Amino acid sequence: MNGTNEARKQPMYINGEWTAGTAELTIEVVNPATLEPFAEVPRGTSADVDHAVRAAREAFEAPEWREMLPAERGRMMQRIASLLRAQKEELAQLETLDCGKPISQSLTDIEVAARYFEYYAGVADKILGETIPVAPNVLDYTLREPVGVTAHIVPWNYPIQIACRSIAPALAAGNTVVVKPAEDTPMTALRLAGICEQAGVPKGVFNVITGYGYEAGAALSAHPDLDHITFTGSVDTGIAVMKAAAASITPVTLELGGKSPNIVFADADLDDAASWVVKAITQNAGQTCAAGSRLVVEKSIQKQFVERVVERMEALKIGEGKHNPDIGPIINVKQVARIQSYMEIAKQEGCSILTGGRTCSDMPSGTFFEPTVIEAAPDSRLALEEIFGPVLVVYPFETKEEALALANSTEYGLVTGIWTSNINKAHWLASRVRSGQVFINNYGAGGGVEMPFGGSKKSGIGREKGLEALRSYTQVKNIALKIHS
Ligand code: NAD
C-alpha cells in the first residue's frame, strides 16, 4: 500500500499540526467511478488516536478555548461557514471524486455543511440554564456545560455533511473534537481541518485521524478519555462502538440506517408521489440511511402506481458523478457485491424484479448499478434488510391499519413518508408509526438542518440536527446556593 508519489500523500491533522503520525503505512483513496487511486492518507494507529484525544483534552482545559466568549465561538463558526461556501465548487469536486456522487448532490452537501456551522453559530451564546424555586433562602440554578472531548466516527455516504452535522453543535457548545472519517472518503474532513485552522480554531480543538475502522475507529471508540461518541454507520459497527464505549461509560449517539417506507394511498397526488418515491431511493444511488427503500402502496392503485415508478426509474441517467447524472457509482466493489447478493436472495425468495437488478455494462468500472424495483413479500429478507443501493422493494396494503403494521414491520425506524390528501388519515398514521421523522406529502433525506433527526429501534439512539442535538453535547450541572441573611 505504500505509495511512491509524495504529492498524493495527505497528512492527518492532530493538535494543530499536519502529520503522518506514527503510521508507517498509508491507505489509498480511490475514485469509485473508475477504481483509480488518487491520494493516500495515513493508516492511523492507536498511538495516533491517543495523541489526538490527549490534544483535544488539553485544548478543552486550556483558557484559550474554555474562556472564549460564546459570541466569539459563534463568530468563529460563521467564518467556517463562509469558508466552506467560498470553496464550494472545489470541495464539491473533491467530494464527487472521493465518493462518486453527482456533482449537484456534492454542491448541496457542501451547502448543508455550511448551514450546520451557520445554524449552530447562532446557538453558541444561547445555551441557557434555569433557575429552580426550591426555598426562599436557596438560589438553585443549572448550567448547561460542554461535555468535554467528543469523538465523531463518520461513514462514506455523506462524508462532509455527516461530519459537520455533529461537529458543529459540539463546537458551538464548547467541546473539542476528534473526527475519524471513513477509510473510503477521508478527503473533505481533512479539508475541513484546513478551514478550521484558517477560521482561527485554537490548536487541539479540532483533530482528524484517518485510518481503518477496525484499527483507528476501534481505538477511538475504546479510548477511556472521551466524553461522547457520535457514530453513523452500520448496525453491527454501532453495536461494537457501543460495547467499547460501555467500558468507560461514554455516552453514544448512534445513527444506524433504516428500511424506510413511503406509504402511498389511492387519494394522493400520484404523479408527485411517484417522483418523490424515485428520488427517495435513487439519491446517492440509494446509499442513504434515510433512503425510502420500501414502497407500501394501496392495493387498488398498485399496478398503475408501480408502472409510473418503473417508468421514471428507467429514464434515470447513470454515469460518473462529475457529469452530473441522476445516479453515480456505488462506493466500492464490496458494496456492489452486497447489493448483488440481495439480487440472488430475491431470486431464491421468488420475488419479481420489475426493472434493474444488474450492474451496468457500459461504464468505466463495475461499480454502477441499475435502479431496481422488486415486488417482494413483506416478510422477505428483501423487504426487511437494509441493502444500501438503488433497490426499491414494493408490496401492497388494503387498510390504514395494515399500512401501519407494515410500516412498523422491520427492526428499523428512521423515516416514514405518507402520501394522501386526507389529513386525518395522515395524522392517524404519523402519530402511530415508530420512526424518528415523518414526512407527509414530501420526503427529505440529508437536508433539514433545523429538524431533529434520528431513529427508533435499531435505527439508533439519540437525535441529531436542530436544537435537540445540543442535548448530546451539553451536560446539566445543578448548583444550590444557600443564602444567609
Ligand atoms: P461501517 O459501519 O463499517 O463504517 C462506518 C464508520 O465506522 C467508518 O468510519 C468506519 O471506518 C468506522 N468503523 C468501522 N469499524 C469500526 C469499529 N470496529 N470501531 C469503530 N469504528 C469503526 O460501515 P461500512 O462498512 O462503511 O458500510 C457497511 C454498511 O453500513 C452499509 O452497507 C450500510 O448498510 C451501512 N451504512 C449506513 C450508513 C448510515 O448513514 N446509516 C452509512 C454508511 C453505511
Coordinates of C-alpha atoms and ligand atoms in Angstrom, one line a residue:
M1 CA 0.0 0.0 0.0
N2 CA 3.0 2.4 0.4
G3 CA 2.8 4.9 -2.3
T4 CA 5.7 6.4 -4.3
N5 CA 4.1 9.7 -5.3
E6 CA 4.8 12.1 -2.4
A7 CA 2.4 14.7 -3.8
R8 CA -0.6 12.4 -3.4
K9 CA 0.1 12.0 0.3
Q10 CA -2.4 13.8 2.6
P11 CA -1.4 14.1 6.2
M12 CA -3.7 13.9 9.2
Y13 CA -4.4 16.9 11.5
I14 CA -3.6 16.5 15.2
N15 CA -3.1 19.3 17.7
G16 CA -2.9 22.0 15.0
E17 CA -0.3 20.2 13.0
W18 CA -0.3 18.3 9.7
T19 CA 1.3 14.9 10.4
A20 CA 1.8 11.4 9.1
G21 CA 1.5 10.4 12.8
T22 CA 3.2 7.1 13.8
A23 CA 1.7 5.3 10.9
E24 CA 4.2 3.7 8.6
L25 CA 1.5 2.5 6.2
T26 CA -0.9 4.5 4.1
I27 CA -4.4 3.8 2.7
E28 CA -5.0 4.5 -1.0
V29 CA -8.0 6.7 -1.7
V30 CA -9.9 5.5 -4.7
N31 CA -12.3 7.2 -7.2
P32 CA -15.3 4.8 -7.0
A33 CA -16.3 5.6 -10.7
T34 CA -13.0 4.4 -12.2
L35 CA -11.5 2.5 -9.2
E36 CA -8.3 4.5 -9.8
P37 CA -6.4 5.7 -6.7
F38 CA -5.8 9.5 -6.5
A39 CA -4.5 10.1 -3.0
E40 CA -3.1 8.4 0.1
V41 CA -3.8 9.0 3.8
P42 CA -2.0 7.7 6.9
R43 CA -3.3 4.4 8.3
G44 CA -3.7 5.9 11.7
T45 CA -2.7 3.8 14.7
S46 CA -4.0 3.6 18.3
A47 CA -1.0 5.8 19.3
D48 CA -2.2 8.5 16.8
V49 CA -5.7 8.3 18.3
D50 CA -4.3 8.6 21.8
H51 CA -2.3 11.7 20.7
A52 CA -5.4 13.3 19.2
V53 CA -7.5 12.6 22.3
R54 CA -4.8 14.0 24.6
A55 CA -4.5 17.1 22.4
A56 CA -8.3 17.5 22.5
R57 CA -8.3 17.1 26.3
E58 CA -5.6 19.7 26.8
A59 CA -7.3 22.1 24.4
F60 CA -10.6 21.6 26.3
E61 CA -8.9 22.6 29.6
A62 CA -6.9 25.5 28.0
P63 CA -8.1 29.0 28.7
E64 CA -7.9 29.9 25.0
W65 CA -10.9 27.7 24.4
R66 CA -12.6 27.4 27.8
E67 CA -12.7 31.2 28.3
M68 CA -13.5 32.2 24.7
L69 CA -16.7 34.2 24.8
P70 CA -19.6 32.2 23.5
A71 CA -20.3 35.0 20.9
E72 CA -16.7 34.7 19.7
R73 CA -17.2 31.0 19.3
G74 CA -20.2 31.8 17.2
R75 CA -18.3 34.2 15.0
M76 CA -15.6 31.6 14.5
M77 CA -18.2 29.2 13.3
Q78 CA -19.6 31.8 11.0
R79 CA -16.2 32.1 9.5
I80 CA -16.1 28.3 8.9
A81 CA -19.5 28.5 7.2
S82 CA -18.2 31.4 4.9
L83 CA -15.0 29.5 4.1
L84 CA -17.0 26.4 3.2
R85 CA -19.2 28.4 0.9
A86 CA -16.2 30.3 -0.6
Q87 CA -14.6 26.9 -1.6
K88 CA -17.9 25.2 -2.5
E89 CA -17.0 24.3 -6.1
E90 CA -13.6 22.9 -5.3
L91 CA -14.9 21.0 -2.2
A92 CA -17.8 19.5 -4.2
Q93 CA -15.4 18.3 -6.9
L94 CA -13.3 16.6 -4.3
E95 CA -16.3 15.0 -2.6
T96 CA -17.5 13.7 -6.0
L97 CA -14.0 12.3 -6.8
D98 CA -13.9 10.7 -3.3
C99 CA -17.4 9.2 -3.0
G100 CA -18.7 9.2 -6.6
K101 CA -22.0 11.1 -6.1
P102 CA -23.4 13.5 -8.8
I103 CA -21.7 16.9 -8.6
S104 CA -25.1 18.7 -7.9
Q105 CA -25.5 16.5 -4.8
S106 CA -22.0 17.3 -3.7
L107 CA -22.7 21.0 -4.1
T108 CA -25.8 20.5 -1.9
D109 CA -23.8 18.6 0.6
I110 CA -21.2 21.5 1.0
E111 CA -24.1 24.0 1.3
V112 CA -25.7 21.8 4.0
A113 CA -22.3 21.5 5.8
A114 CA -22.0 25.3 5.8
R115 CA -25.6 25.6 7.1
Y116 CA -24.7 23.4 10.1
F117 CA -22.0 25.8 11.1
E118 CA -24.2 28.8 10.4
Y119 CA -27.2 27.3 12.3
Y120 CA -25.2 26.3 15.4
A121 CA -23.1 29.6 15.3
G122 CA -26.3 31.3 16.2
V123 CA -26.8 29.0 19.2
A124 CA -23.3 29.4 20.8
D125 CA -24.4 32.3 23.0
K126 CA -27.9 31.0 23.7
I127 CA -27.2 27.8 25.6
L128 CA -29.2 28.6 28.7
G129 CA -29.7 27.2 32.2
E130 CA -32.6 27.6 34.5
T131 CA -33.4 28.8 38.0
I132 CA -35.4 26.4 40.1
P133 CA -37.6 27.5 43.0
V134 CA -36.5 25.4 46.0
A135 CA -36.7 27.6 49.1
P136 CA -36.7 31.3 49.8
N137 CA -33.1 31.2 51.0
V138 CA -31.7 29.0 48.3
L139 CA -30.7 30.1 44.8
D140 CA -30.9 27.0 42.8
Y141 CA -29.7 27.2 39.2
T142 CA -28.5 25.0 36.4
L143 CA -25.6 25.4 34.0
R144 CA -25.6 23.7 30.6
E145 CA -21.9 22.9 30.3
P146 CA -19.9 21.3 27.4
V147 CA -19.3 17.6 27.9
G148 CA -15.6 17.7 27.0
V149 CA -13.8 15.7 24.3
T150 CA -16.2 14.4 21.6
A151 CA -15.4 11.7 19.0
H152 CA -17.1 11.6 15.6
I153 CA -17.0 8.4 13.5
V154 CA -18.3 9.2 10.1
P155 CA -19.4 6.9 7.2
W156 CA -18.7 7.2 3.5
N157 CA -22.1 8.1 2.1
Y158 CA -22.3 11.8 3.0
P159 CA -18.7 12.5 4.2
I160 CA -18.7 16.2 4.8
Q161 CA -22.4 16.6 5.5
I162 CA -22.5 13.9 8.3
A163 CA -19.2 15.1 9.7
C164 CA -20.4 18.7 10.1
R165 CA -23.8 17.5 11.4
S166 CA -22.2 16.6 14.7
I167 CA -19.0 18.6 14.8
A168 CA -20.9 22.0 14.5
P169 CA -23.2 21.5 17.6
A170 CA -20.2 20.0 19.5
L171 CA -18.1 23.1 18.9
A172 CA -20.9 25.5 19.4
A173 CA -21.4 24.1 22.9
G174 CA -17.7 24.5 23.7
N175 CA -16.5 20.9 23.3
T176 CA -13.3 19.7 21.5
V177 CA -13.5 17.3 18.6
V178 CA -11.7 14.2 17.2
V179 CA -13.0 13.1 13.8
K180 CA -12.5 9.7 12.2
P181 CA -13.7 9.8 8.6
A182 CA -14.4 6.6 6.7
E183 CA -11.4 5.0 5.1
D184 CA -13.1 5.3 1.7
T185 CA -13.8 9.0 1.9
P186 CA -11.3 10.9 4.1
M187 CA -10.6 13.9 1.8
T188 CA -13.2 16.6 2.7
A189 CA -12.7 16.1 6.5
L190 CA -9.1 16.9 6.0
R191 CA -10.0 20.0 4.0
L192 CA -12.4 21.0 6.9
A193 CA -9.4 20.9 9.2
G194 CA -7.6 23.4 7.0
I195 CA -10.7 25.6 7.1
C196 CA -11.0 25.4 10.9
E197 CA -7.3 26.4 11.1
Q198 CA -8.0 29.4 8.8
A199 CA -11.1 30.4 10.8
G200 CA -9.0 30.6 14.0
V201 CA -10.0 27.4 15.8
P202 CA -7.3 27.0 18.5
K203 CA -4.9 24.1 18.2
G204 CA -6.2 20.8 19.6
V205 CA -9.8 21.8 19.4
F206 CA -10.4 20.1 16.1
N207 CA -8.4 16.9 15.1
V208 CA -8.8 14.5 12.2
I209 CA -7.5 10.9 12.4
T210 CA -7.5 8.9 9.2
G211 CA -7.4 5.1 9.2
Y212 CA -9.4 1.9 9.1
G213 CA -12.4 1.3 11.2
Y214 CA -11.1 -1.8 12.8
E215 CA -7.9 0.0 13.8
A216 CA -8.2 3.8 14.3
G217 CA -12.0 3.6 14.7
A218 CA -11.9 0.8 17.2
A219 CA -9.1 2.6 19.1
L220 CA -11.1 5.8 19.2
S221 CA -14.3 4.2 20.4
A222 CA -12.4 2.3 23.1
H223 CA -10.5 5.4 24.3
P224 CA -11.1 5.9 28.0
D225 CA -10.8 9.7 28.0
L226 CA -13.7 10.5 25.7
D227 CA -16.9 12.3 27.0
H228 CA -19.2 11.5 24.0
I229 CA -19.1 9.4 20.8
T230 CA -21.2 10.1 17.7
F231 CA -21.3 7.2 15.3
T232 CA -23.0 6.9 11.9
G233 CA -22.8 3.7 10.0
S234 CA -23.9 0.0 10.1
V235 CA -25.8 -1.7 13.0
D236 CA -23.0 -4.2 13.6
T237 CA -20.4 -1.5 13.9
G238 CA -22.7 0.6 16.0
I239 CA -23.0 -2.3 18.5
A240 CA -19.2 -2.7 18.6
V241 CA -18.8 1.1 19.2
M242 CA -21.5 1.0 22.0
K243 CA -19.8 -2.0 23.6
A244 CA -16.4 -0.3 23.5
A245 CA -17.8 2.9 24.9
A246 CA -19.6 1.0 27.7
A247 CA -16.2 0.1 29.3
S248 CA -15.7 3.8 30.1
I249 CA -19.4 4.7 30.5
T250 CA -19.0 7.0 27.5
P251 CA -22.4 8.2 26.1
V252 CA -23.1 7.5 22.5
T253 CA -25.3 8.9 19.7
L254 CA -25.9 6.2 17.1
E255 CA -27.3 6.7 13.6
L256 CA -27.5 3.3 12.1
G257 CA -29.6 3.3 9.0
G258 CA -33.1 2.0 8.1
K259 CA -35.6 0.5 5.8
S260 CA -37.8 3.5 5.5
P261 CA -41.3 3.2 3.8
N262 CA -43.1 5.5 1.6
I263 CA -46.8 4.7 2.2
V264 CA -48.9 5.8 -0.8
F265 CA -52.7 6.0 -0.6
A266 CA -55.0 6.0 -3.6
D267 CA -56.1 9.6 -2.9
A268 CA -52.6 11.0 -3.1
D269 CA -51.3 13.2 -5.9
L270 CA -49.8 10.2 -7.6
D271 CA -47.5 12.0 -10.1
D272 CA -45.9 13.9 -7.3
A273 CA -45.7 10.8 -5.1
A274 CA -44.1 8.8 -7.9
S275 CA -41.4 11.4 -8.4
W276 CA -40.5 11.5 -4.8
V277 CA -40.6 7.8 -4.3
V278 CA -38.0 7.5 -7.1
K279 CA -35.9 10.3 -5.7
A280 CA -36.0 8.9 -2.2
I281 CA -34.4 5.6 -3.3
T282 CA -32.0 6.9 -6.0
Q283 CA -30.5 9.9 -4.3
N284 CA -26.8 9.0 -3.8
A285 CA -27.5 5.7 -5.6
G286 CA -29.6 4.6 -2.6
Q287 CA -26.6 4.8 -0.3
T288 CA -28.6 6.9 2.2
C289 CA -29.5 5.8 5.7
A290 CA -32.9 7.6 5.3
A291 CA -33.5 6.2 1.7
G292 CA -37.1 5.4 1.0
S293 CA -36.3 1.8 0.3
R294 CA -39.8 0.4 0.7
L295 CA -42.9 1.3 -1.3
V296 CA -46.1 0.3 0.6
V297 CA -48.9 1.1 -1.8
E298 CA -52.7 0.9 -1.6
K299 CA -53.7 -2.2 -3.5
S300 CA -56.3 -0.5 -5.7
I301 CA -53.6 1.6 -7.4
Q302 CA -50.7 -0.7 -7.1
K303 CA -50.4 -1.6 -10.8
Q304 CA -50.7 1.9 -12.2
F305 CA -48.5 3.5 -9.5
V306 CA -45.7 1.0 -9.8
E307 CA -45.8 1.4 -13.6
R308 CA -45.2 5.2 -13.1
V309 CA -42.3 4.4 -10.7
V310 CA -40.7 1.9 -13.0
E311 CA -41.0 4.3 -16.0
R312 CA -39.3 7.0 -14.0
M313 CA -36.6 4.7 -12.8
E314 CA -35.8 3.5 -16.3
A315 CA -35.5 7.1 -17.5
L316 CA -32.7 8.0 -15.0
K317 CA -29.3 8.8 -16.3
I318 CA -26.4 6.8 -14.8
G319 CA -22.8 7.9 -15.1
E320 CA -19.7 9.4 -13.4
G321 CA -20.6 12.0 -10.8
K322 CA -18.6 14.7 -12.5
H323 CA -21.0 14.6 -15.5
N324 CA -23.9 15.2 -13.0
P325 CA -26.1 12.1 -13.8
D326 CA -29.1 11.1 -11.8
I327 CA -27.2 8.2 -10.3
G328 CA -23.4 7.8 -9.8
P329 CA -21.4 4.7 -8.8
I330 CA -21.6 2.6 -5.7
I331 CA -18.9 3.4 -3.2
N332 CA -16.7 0.2 -3.8
V333 CA -16.7 -3.3 -5.1
K334 CA -17.5 -4.7 -1.7
Q335 CA -20.8 -2.7 -1.6
V336 CA -21.6 -3.8 -5.2
A337 CA -21.2 -7.4 -4.1
R338 CA -23.5 -6.8 -1.2
I339 CA -26.2 -5.4 -3.5
Q340 CA -25.7 -8.3 -6.0
S341 CA -26.1 -10.8 -3.1
Y342 CA -29.5 -9.4 -2.5
M343 CA -30.4 -9.9 -6.1
E344 CA -29.6 -13.6 -5.6
I345 CA -31.7 -13.6 -2.4
A346 CA -34.6 -12.0 -4.4
K347 CA -34.5 -14.9 -6.9
Q348 CA -34.3 -17.5 -4.1
E349 CA -37.3 -15.8 -2.3
G350 CA -39.3 -15.8 -5.5
C351 CA -39.5 -12.0 -5.7
S352 CA -40.2 -10.4 -9.1
I353 CA -37.6 -8.0 -10.4
L354 CA -39.6 -5.4 -12.3
T355 CA -36.7 -3.4 -13.6
G356 CA -32.9 -3.3 -13.0
G357 CA -31.2 -5.9 -10.9
R358 CA -27.7 -5.7 -12.6
T359 CA -24.5 -3.7 -12.8
C360 CA -24.2 -1.5 -15.9
S361 CA -22.0 -2.9 -18.6
D362 CA -21.1 0.3 -20.4
M363 CA -19.5 2.2 -17.5
P364 CA -15.8 2.9 -16.6
S365 CA -15.9 0.3 -13.9
G366 CA -18.2 -2.4 -12.4
T367 CA -19.5 -0.1 -9.6
F368 CA -22.6 1.2 -11.4
F369 CA -25.8 -0.5 -10.5
E370 CA -29.1 -0.1 -12.4
P371 CA -32.0 1.4 -10.5
T372 CA -34.1 -1.6 -9.4
V373 CA -37.7 -2.2 -8.4
I374 CA -38.6 -5.5 -6.9
E375 CA -42.0 -6.9 -5.8
A376 CA -41.4 -8.8 -2.6
A377 CA -43.4 -10.3 0.3
P378 CA -43.4 -8.0 3.4
D379 CA -41.7 -10.8 5.4
S380 CA -39.0 -11.5 2.8
R381 CA -35.3 -10.6 3.5
L382 CA -35.5 -8.1 0.7
A383 CA -38.3 -6.3 2.5
L384 CA -36.8 -6.4 5.9
E385 CA -33.0 -5.8 5.5
E386 CA -31.1 -2.6 4.6
I387 CA -29.5 -3.1 1.1
F388 CA -27.9 0.3 0.7
G389 CA -28.2 0.6 -3.0
P390 CA -30.8 1.9 -5.6
V391 CA -33.2 -1.0 -4.8
L392 CA -36.8 -0.3 -4.1
V393 CA -39.0 -3.1 -2.7
V394 CA -42.8 -2.9 -3.3
Y395 CA -45.8 -4.5 -1.6
P396 CA -49.4 -3.6 -1.2
F397 CA -51.8 -2.7 1.7
E398 CA -55.6 -2.5 1.9
T399 CA -56.4 -0.6 5.1
K400 CA -54.7 2.1 7.0
E401 CA -54.3 -0.3 9.9
E402 CA -52.5 -2.7 7.6
A403 CA -50.3 0.1 6.3
L404 CA -49.3 1.0 9.9
A405 CA -48.5 -2.6 10.7
L406 CA -46.4 -3.0 7.6
A407 CA -44.6 0.4 8.2
N408 CA -43.6 -0.9 11.6
S409 CA -42.7 -4.4 10.5
T410 CA -38.9 -4.0 10.2
E411 CA -36.3 -3.7 13.0
Y412 CA -35.6 -0.1 11.8
G413 CA -37.4 3.1 12.4
L414 CA -35.7 6.1 10.8
V415 CA -38.1 7.9 8.4
T416 CA -41.7 7.4 7.1
G417 CA -43.2 9.0 4.1
I418 CA -47.0 9.3 3.9
W419 CA -48.8 10.3 0.7
T420 CA -52.5 11.1 0.9
S421 CA -54.9 14.1 0.5
N422 CA -56.7 13.1 3.7
I423 CA -55.2 14.9 6.7
N424 CA -57.0 12.7 9.2
K425 CA -55.5 9.6 7.8
A426 CA -52.1 11.2 7.5
H427 CA -52.1 12.3 11.1
W428 CA -53.5 9.0 12.4
L429 CA -50.6 7.2 10.8
A430 CA -47.9 9.8 11.6
S431 CA -48.7 9.7 15.3
R432 CA -48.5 5.9 15.4
V433 CA -45.5 4.9 13.2
R434 CA -42.3 4.1 15.0
S435 CA -39.8 6.3 13.3
G436 CA -37.8 9.4 14.3
Q437 CA -39.1 11.5 11.3
V438 CA -42.4 11.5 9.3
F439 CA -42.8 13.4 6.0
I440 CA -46.4 14.0 4.8
N441 CA -46.7 14.6 1.0
N442 CA -42.9 15.2 0.8
Y443 CA -39.8 13.3 1.6
G444 CA -36.5 14.5 2.9
A445 CA -33.1 12.9 3.3
G446 CA -30.0 14.8 4.2
G447 CA -31.3 18.4 4.4
G448 CA -33.4 19.8 7.1
V449 CA -30.6 21.1 9.3
E450 CA -33.2 22.5 11.7
M451 CA -35.3 19.3 12.2
P452 CA -34.4 16.7 14.8
F453 CA -33.3 13.5 13.2
G454 CA -32.6 10.0 14.5
G455 CA -34.1 6.6 14.8
S456 CA -36.3 4.3 16.8
K457 CA -35.4 0.6 17.3
K458 CA -32.2 -0.4 15.5
S459 CA -32.0 2.8 13.6
G460 CA -30.2 4.3 16.6
I461 CA -30.0 6.2 19.8
G462 CA -30.4 10.0 20.3
R463 CA -31.2 12.9 18.0
E464 CA -29.0 15.0 15.7
K465 CA -29.8 18.3 14.0
G466 CA -31.9 21.1 15.3
L467 CA -31.6 22.4 18.9
E468 CA -32.3 18.8 20.0
A469 CA -28.7 17.8 19.1
L470 CA -27.3 20.1 21.8
R471 CA -28.5 17.6 24.4
S472 CA -25.8 15.2 23.3
Y473 CA -23.0 17.9 23.6
T474 CA -24.0 19.5 26.9
Q475 CA -24.4 18.3 30.4
V476 CA -26.6 19.9 33.1
K477 CA -25.0 20.9 36.4
N478 CA -27.2 21.9 39.3
I479 CA -25.9 24.5 41.7
A480 CA -27.7 25.2 45.0
L481 CA -26.5 28.3 46.8
K482 CA -27.7 28.8 50.4
I483 CA -28.2 32.5 51.2
H484 CA -27.6 33.7 54.7
S485 CA -29.3 36.9 55.7
Ligands
NAD1 P1 -19.3 0.9 8.9 O1 -20.3 0.9 9.9 O2 -18.3 -0.3 8.9 O3 -18.4 2.2 8.9 C1 -18.8 3.5 9.3 C2 -17.6 4.1 10.0 O4 -17.2 3.4 11.2 C3 -16.3 4.3 9.2 O5 -15.7 5.5 9.6 C4 -15.5 3.1 9.7 O6 -14.1 3.3 9.5 C5 -15.9 3.0 11.1 N1 -15.7 1.7 11.8 C6 -15.7 0.5 11.2 N2 -15.5 -0.5 12.1 C7 -15.3 0.2 13.3 C8 -15.1 -0.3 14.6 N3 -14.9 -1.6 14.9 N4 -15.0 0.6 15.6 C9 -15.1 2.0 15.3 N5 -15.3 2.5 14.1 C10 -15.4 1.6 13.1 O7 -20.0 0.9 7.5 P2 -19.4 0.4 6.1 O8 -18.7 -0.9 6.2 O9 -18.7 1.6 5.6 O10 -20.8 0.1 5.4 C11 -21.5 -1.1 5.7 C12 -22.9 -0.9 5.9 O11 -23.2 0.1 6.8 C13 -23.7 -0.4 4.6 O12 -24.0 -1.5 3.8 C14 -24.9 0.2 5.2 O13 -25.9 -0.7 5.4 C15 -24.4 0.8 6.5 N6 -24.2 2.2 6.4 C16 -25.0 3.1 7.0 C17 -24.8 4.4 6.9 C18 -25.8 5.4 7.5 O14 -25.7 6.6 7.2 N7 -26.6 4.9 8.4 C19 -23.7 4.9 6.3 C20 -22.8 4.0 5.7 C21 -23.0 2.7 5.8

